[in-house]
Amino acid sequence: MLVTAYFALVLLLASCLGLELSRCQAKPPGRVCSNPSFLRFQLDFYQVYFLALAADWLQAPYLYKLYQHYHFLEGQIAIFYVCGLASTVLFGLVASSLVDWLGRKKSCVLFSLTYSLCCLTKLSRDYFVLLVGRALGGLSTALLFSAFEAWYVHEHVERHDFPREWIPTTFARVAFWNHVLAIAAGVAAEAVASWMGLGPVAPFVAAIPLLALAGTLALRNWGENYDRQRALSRTCAGGLRCLLSDRRVLLLGTIQALFESVIFIFIFLWTPVLFPHGAPLGIVFSSFMAASLLGSSLYRIATSKRYHLQPMHLLSLAVLLVAFSLFMLAFSTSPGQESPVESFIAFLLIELACGLYFPSMSFLRRKVIPETEQAGVLNWFRVPLHLLACLGLLVLHDSDRKTGTRNMFGICSAVMVTALLAVVGLFTVVRHDAELRVPSPTEEPHAPEL
């Protein structure tokens, strides 16, 4: 597994580089934004947000291994993950209201503080302290994916009065560099935990200076902004009405809940499947992120002028690919007949599918869900998503270790078949809906190039 992981990482990175270079060469020349105020504003945002993302990714490869290192049983580790998911959905429901009330800048600083405390709890071997750390991690995750983007959008439009058409340019660059940061974080985690021999707690300690620097830069360089608060009950009620009145929204939510709950279970299971066979966790994680980046690159190429495939087609392909990969895993994790290389390949295919799935789902959500109801609808999407993931982890908690993993992959493959049926249903409903198609290049508005 050691050689396989390094070889896969190099191969995937070379493939990503080749695709990006070919895409850049094939791209027609466009207008490059040279507005110095906009570029300076982008840089102020990137400095803070990229540090926050890097600190988040740095902790991912060794989380499960840390709990193993502290001699917790798999069932106990499953409870840690359930606690993290439960706190994420709980804080996620109120995160937008909290951010609007407290202020976006203060919320970003609060993220730095709570996530630093979360990392510090990893130094303890006490079960209760580690559970508190998981709850803090859920709060931090909710803030990470609400406060930073909300701050940027408000500043972009309200304070600086830049064109709204420039916002996708910023977040397209964030999406690309987020993958790059994740790949680098995996290698860095492997370096401090394994190469330097500092152990699985080292990546969590290494994340604290990044979080402190992100909070300091936000305090120094960012202005504060607030927004008009909308009651949580009204937000959720409006989201529920939208969900029940539009079959497209209901089917889209079903697909998201089923797909992403399976991904959460995959996040829990990949370490116990691969680590016993000598897999370098940081390098394996970097390989996963490189596969996801490859999927994102394939999405951009597939929806380009040359191929002009639609996000609905790529969403179908992503769900089918994950279902096939889970079917593979149900066999490659059979007790006494484990095939770690085959399992590793299946995991890479899942991450490749994620690279196709997330931009496809993002595009379809923007088109199907009214902007004013997106927060409420997404809250309703998250509830079944996290409930399904928690249920799966609790099933693992009560199962035998040797057969539980294989059975869980079998259950997940059945869940993805259900998701595939929902995709077919959505495709039937929207096949004549021109709104859900990527516009041809001649119809696209001009935006500054990356």
XYZ file of C-alpha atoms in Angstrom:
450
model
C 0.000 0.000 0.000
C 2.881 2.389 0.660
C 4.141 2.317 -2.929
C 0.605 2.228 -4.350
C -0.415 5.380 -2.459
C 2.604 7.409 -3.587
C 2.267 6.172 -7.175
C -1.451 7.046 -7.235
C -0.765 10.552 -5.912
C 1.894 11.264 -8.544
C -0.286 9.853 -11.343
C -3.351 11.830 -10.276
C -1.408 15.074 -9.901
C 0.110 14.608 -13.360
C -3.363 13.981 -14.808
C -4.775 17.098 -13.118
C -1.891 19.223 -14.361
C -2.287 17.905 -17.912
C -6.038 18.590 -17.952
C -5.653 22.092 -16.541
C -2.940 22.973 -19.063
C -4.982 21.661 -21.991
C -8.066 23.526 -20.757
C -6.140 26.785 -20.429
C -4.714 26.406 -23.929
C -8.127 25.652 -25.423
C -9.826 28.544 -23.610
C -10.434 31.577 -25.836
C -8.811 34.787 -24.626
C -11.088 36.705 -22.306
C -11.099 39.896 -20.374
C -8.763 39.816 -17.413
C -9.844 41.908 -14.460
C -7.083 44.389 -13.664
C -9.026 46.545 -11.212
C -6.443 47.074 -8.438
C -9.094 47.664 -5.765
C -10.836 44.398 -6.631
C -7.584 42.436 -6.703
C -6.578 43.911 -3.329
C -9.992 43.048 -1.884
C -9.717 39.490 -3.213
C -6.270 39.116 -1.661
C -7.524 40.265 1.753
C -10.244 37.607 1.570
C -7.991 34.833 0.255
C -5.366 35.347 2.965
C -7.846 34.648 5.738
C -10.062 32.062 4.054
C -7.234 29.952 2.669
C -5.562 29.807 6.089
C -8.872 28.674 7.609
C -9.359 26.008 4.927
C -5.771 24.778 5.261
C -6.203 24.392 9.035
C -9.418 22.443 8.462
C -7.870 20.079 5.908
C -4.737 19.531 7.983
C -6.793 17.719 10.633
C -8.679 15.391 8.306
C -6.175 12.570 7.565
C -5.391 11.612 11.166
C -8.669 12.137 13.047
C -9.696 8.464 13.151
C -6.111 7.364 13.738
C -5.813 9.713 16.725
C -8.765 8.057 18.436
C -7.268 4.645 17.653
C -3.958 5.840 19.071
C -5.780 6.641 22.320
C -7.032 2.994 22.354
C -10.697 3.730 21.840
C -12.803 0.961 20.301
C -14.407 1.405 16.885
C -17.831 1.725 18.480
C -16.577 4.535 20.708
C -14.979 6.239 17.718
C -18.307 6.001 15.872
C -19.920 7.941 18.737
C -17.316 10.692 18.274
C -18.305 10.992 14.629
C -22.034 10.915 15.474
C -21.461 13.727 17.990
C -19.635 15.745 15.335
C -22.411 15.232 12.767
C -25.148 16.033 15.282
C -23.448 19.264 16.350
C -22.895 20.222 12.703
C -26.584 19.889 11.846
C -27.664 21.599 15.093
C -25.344 24.579 14.707
C -25.906 24.601 10.951
C -29.586 25.371 11.519
C -28.769 28.540 13.487
C -25.427 29.479 11.907
C -26.861 32.004 9.432
C -28.900 33.749 12.126
C -25.944 33.725 14.521
C -23.619 35.182 11.896
C -26.101 37.926 10.978
C -26.643 38.844 14.643
C -23.030 38.665 15.801
C -21.448 40.112 12.647
C -19.570 38.274 9.895
C -16.088 39.431 10.933
C -16.674 38.535 14.589
C -18.050 35.157 13.480
C -14.877 34.436 11.506
C -12.768 35.327 14.546
C -15.046 33.128 16.680
C -14.375 30.295 14.207
C -10.636 30.684 14.783
C -11.112 30.534 18.558
C -13.518 27.587 18.655
C -11.520 25.533 16.151
C -8.302 26.209 18.090
C -10.026 24.957 21.249
C -11.233 21.931 19.282
C -7.612 21.174 18.299
C -6.410 21.622 21.891
C -8.925 19.035 23.141
C -7.121 16.454 20.979
C -4.229 16.600 23.454
C -6.478 14.976 26.075
C -7.234 11.260 26.291
C -10.429 11.878 28.277
C -13.517 10.661 26.417
C -15.750 13.519 27.586
C -13.181 16.181 26.668
C -12.870 14.668 23.186
C -16.671 14.680 22.822
C -16.686 18.388 23.707
C -13.999 18.838 21.059
C -16.241 17.195 18.460
C -19.099 19.533 19.419
C -16.762 22.529 19.027
C -15.711 21.106 15.675
C -19.361 21.038 14.561
C -19.803 24.695 15.531
C -16.566 25.611 13.744
C -17.602 23.781 10.576
C -20.945 25.583 10.538
C -19.153 28.942 10.873
C -16.528 28.073 8.256
C -19.154 27.439 5.590
C -21.407 30.384 6.422
C -19.512 33.353 7.875
C -16.625 33.719 5.409
C -18.637 33.625 2.188
C -21.364 35.815 3.685
C -18.738 38.402 4.666
C -17.235 38.388 1.177
C -20.537 38.723 -0.705
C -21.710 41.610 1.490
C -18.396 43.474 1.180
C -18.225 42.838 -2.575
C -21.693 44.258 -3.251
C -22.495 46.683 -0.439
C -19.186 48.233 0.596
C -17.126 48.113 -2.619
C -19.990 48.140 -5.152
C -18.226 45.710 -7.486
C -20.364 44.018 -10.173
C -22.184 40.894 -8.961
C -20.931 39.099 -12.066
C -17.440 39.073 -10.536
C -18.476 37.013 -7.491
C -18.340 33.625 -9.316
C -14.797 34.471 -10.410
C -13.660 34.658 -6.797
C -15.385 31.459 -5.723
C -14.251 29.528 -8.796
C -10.693 30.315 -7.773
C -11.504 29.346 -4.171
C -12.867 25.980 -5.349
C -9.684 25.224 -7.299
C -7.256 26.300 -4.587
C -9.315 24.540 -1.938
C -8.410 21.254 -3.644
C -4.760 22.272 -3.891
C -4.713 23.193 -0.187
C -6.285 19.840 0.709
C -3.624 17.951 -1.261
C -0.827 19.964 0.364
C -2.422 19.525 3.813
C -2.415 15.755 3.415
C 1.296 15.739 2.605
C 2.000 18.154 5.488
C 0.029 15.965 7.916
C 2.007 12.925 6.804
C 5.238 14.879 7.257
C 4.589 15.998 10.840
C 2.854 12.813 12.013
C 4.919 10.118 10.298
C 8.102 11.427 8.703
C 9.007 13.493 11.781
C 7.635 10.842 14.116
C 5.520 13.309 16.119
C 2.437 11.096 16.144
C -1.193 11.552 15.058
C -1.812 14.546 17.354
C 0.826 16.636 15.522
C -1.422 17.822 12.622
C -3.959 19.173 15.114
C -1.280 21.127 16.968
C 0.119 22.378 13.649
C -3.331 23.707 12.677
C -3.509 26.080 15.674
C -0.974 28.674 14.368
C -2.826 28.776 11.035
C -6.111 29.434 12.831
C -4.515 32.104 15.030
C -3.058 33.842 11.971
C -6.407 33.698 10.142
C -8.187 35.299 13.108
C -5.498 37.972 13.479
C -5.628 38.925 9.782
C -9.427 39.111 9.871
C -9.287 41.401 12.907
C -6.685 43.643 11.297
C -7.778 43.801 7.649
C -11.518 43.152 7.524
C -14.389 45.504 8.210
C -17.488 44.364 10.077
C -20.808 43.817 8.366
C -24.249 42.658 9.445
C -27.432 41.682 7.665
C -31.133 41.945 8.238
C -32.091 38.999 10.424
C -34.846 36.682 9.329
C -36.433 34.539 12.029
C -35.306 30.916 11.921
C -38.936 29.744 12.032
C -39.805 31.852 8.968
C -36.694 30.668 7.138
C -37.497 27.001 7.798
C -41.220 27.436 7.051
C -40.457 29.100 3.714
C -37.939 26.384 2.885
C -40.443 23.636 3.710
C -43.117 25.238 1.503
C -40.647 25.440 -1.382
C -39.579 21.840 -0.796
C -43.133 20.458 -0.830
C -44.479 22.625 -3.650
C -41.810 21.818 -6.256
C -41.126 18.189 -7.135
C -37.743 19.147 -8.583
C -36.613 20.537 -5.219
C -37.873 17.444 -3.377
C -36.029 15.071 -5.704
C -32.876 17.175 -5.579
C -32.993 17.134 -1.768
C -33.467 13.358 -1.781
C -30.421 12.895 -3.988
C -28.300 15.191 -1.819
C -29.362 13.512 1.438
C -28.667 9.999 0.140
C -25.410 10.807 -1.664
C -23.790 12.947 1.021
C -24.816 10.671 3.913
C -22.934 7.864 2.153
C -19.918 10.160 1.766
C -19.938 10.847 5.516
C -19.853 7.099 6.194
C -17.019 6.710 3.676
C -15.078 9.409 5.567
C -15.419 7.305 8.719
C -14.524 3.958 7.125
C -11.554 4.625 4.850
C -8.968 4.731 7.644
C -9.848 1.383 9.325
C -10.025 -0.256 5.894
C -6.616 0.930 4.621
C -4.407 1.655 7.646
C -4.021 -1.992 8.814
C -2.325 -2.665 5.465
C 0.345 0.008 5.976
C -1.263 2.870 4.070
C 0.341 6.303 4.709
C -2.769 8.199 5.786
C -1.655 11.678 4.738
C -0.609 10.527 1.263
C -3.809 8.507 0.846
C -5.817 11.585 1.812
C -3.880 13.724 -0.691
C -4.612 11.097 -3.355
C -8.314 11.347 -2.536
C -8.221 15.123 -2.911
C -6.277 14.849 -6.167
C -8.948 12.460 -7.482
C -11.622 14.979 -6.473
C -9.692 17.753 -8.250
C -9.488 15.521 -11.320
C -13.275 15.112 -11.186
C -13.732 18.890 -10.980
C -11.430 19.377 -13.965
C -13.398 16.765 -15.921
C -16.618 18.598 -15.018
C -15.297 21.875 -16.428
C -14.115 20.152 -19.592
C -17.359 18.170 -20.011
C -19.496 21.322 -19.731
C -17.224 23.341 -22.025
C -17.969 24.409 -25.585
C -16.305 21.322 -27.055
C -18.421 18.671 -25.291
C -21.278 20.715 -23.822
C -22.570 17.992 -21.511
C -25.158 19.064 -18.963
C -24.807 18.999 -15.130
C -27.803 16.632 -14.972
C -25.854 14.056 -17.007
C -22.756 14.436 -14.834
C -24.818 14.146 -11.642
C -26.195 10.840 -12.959
C -22.669 9.649 -13.754
C -21.418 10.606 -10.271
C -24.187 8.676 -8.495
C -23.670 5.640 -10.746
C -19.912 5.733 -10.139
C -20.337 5.803 -6.357
C -22.849 2.930 -6.467
C -20.378 0.846 -8.495
C -17.498 1.714 -6.143
C -19.488 0.698 -3.062
C -20.394 -2.570 -4.741
C -16.652 -3.137 -5.253
C -15.974 -2.362 -1.599
C -18.587 -4.860 -0.415
C -16.382 -7.560 -1.961
C -12.900 -6.112 -1.346
C -13.554 -5.856 2.421
C -14.793 -9.442 2.878
C -13.326 -10.873 6.131
C -10.285 -12.998 5.376
C -10.275 -11.936 1.712
C -9.428 -8.252 2.003
C -7.985 -6.531 -1.046
C -6.612 -3.150 0.092
C -5.492 -2.062 -3.396
C -8.947 -2.751 -4.821
C -10.500 -0.867 -1.874
C -8.126 2.053 -2.469
C -9.109 2.211 -6.154
C -12.798 2.166 -5.179
C -12.212 5.039 -2.720
C -10.458 7.028 -5.453
C -13.445 6.483 -7.755
C -15.742 7.796 -5.011
C -13.647 10.950 -4.705
C -13.569 11.329 -8.491
C -17.360 11.123 -8.425
C -17.445 13.809 -5.701
C -15.498 16.102 -8.026
C -18.297 15.660 -10.584
C -21.145 15.714 -8.078
C -20.574 18.930 -6.117
C -20.379 21.400 -9.039
C -23.321 19.623 -10.718
C -25.428 19.777 -7.552
C -24.426 23.400 -6.933
C -25.524 24.394 -10.456
C -28.867 22.587 -10.178
C -29.604 24.019 -6.712
C -29.000 27.563 -7.957
C -31.404 27.016 -10.849
C -34.150 25.125 -9.000
C -34.285 26.799 -5.562
C -35.276 30.492 -5.345
C -32.461 32.588 -3.866
C -34.644 33.871 -1.029
C -35.486 30.312 0.087
C -32.093 28.655 -0.325
C -31.085 28.898 3.347
C -34.351 27.336 4.529
C -34.371 24.588 1.905
C -30.733 23.679 2.593
C -31.562 23.391 6.302
C -34.215 20.809 5.435
C -31.754 19.012 3.139
C -29.213 18.749 5.959
C -31.533 17.148 8.499
C -32.153 13.821 6.674
C -28.578 13.876 5.385
C -27.055 13.899 8.857
C -29.722 11.619 10.323
C -28.930 8.964 7.716
C -25.195 9.317 8.351
C -25.686 9.089 12.131
C -27.920 6.044 11.711
C -25.262 4.339 9.606
C -22.561 5.055 12.169
C -24.774 3.786 14.994
C -25.378 0.566 13.047
C -21.604 0.186 12.798
C -21.325 0.882 16.524
C -23.504 -2.166 17.285
C -22.032 -4.534 14.659
C -19.147 -6.951 14.611
C -15.958 -5.281 13.338
C -15.089 -7.982 10.798
C -18.469 -8.159 9.083
C -19.834 -4.707 9.983
C -17.668 -2.806 7.488
C -18.578 -5.083 4.596
C -22.272 -5.017 5.510
C -22.190 -1.223 5.753
C -20.735 -0.918 2.260
C -23.485 -3.229 1.038
C -26.135 -1.036 2.700
C -24.518 2.092 1.236
C -24.573 0.583 -2.257
C -28.324 -0.043 -1.844
C -28.740 3.571 -0.684
C -26.956 4.772 -3.809
C -29.216 2.653 -6.005
C -32.115 4.509 -4.359
C -30.342 7.790 -5.125
C -29.959 6.642 -8.731
C -33.732 6.069 -8.932
C -34.243 9.617 -7.615
C -31.867 10.902 -10.314
C -33.912 9.075 -12.965
C -37.061 10.645 -11.507
C -35.484 14.122 -11.582
C -34.247 13.583 -15.135
C -37.779 12.636 -16.195
C -39.201 15.807 -14.639
C -36.600 18.259 -16.012
C -35.603 16.762 -19.362
C -37.401 19.555 -21.258
C -36.462 22.312 -18.786
C -34.122 24.713 -20.625
C -33.438 26.568 -17.369
C -31.402 23.614 -16.068
C -29.062 23.534 -19.037
C -25.646 25.200 -19.182
C -25.998 28.112 -21.627
C -24.018 27.893 -24.824
C -20.801 29.956 -24.846
C -22.404 32.595 -27.084
C -25.109 33.154 -24.446
C -22.820 33.380 -21.414
C -22.178 36.845 -19.912
C -18.609 38.002 -19.897
C -16.750 37.787 -16.584
C -13.147 38.391 -15.680
C -10.910 35.437 -16.353
C -9.084 33.579 -13.627
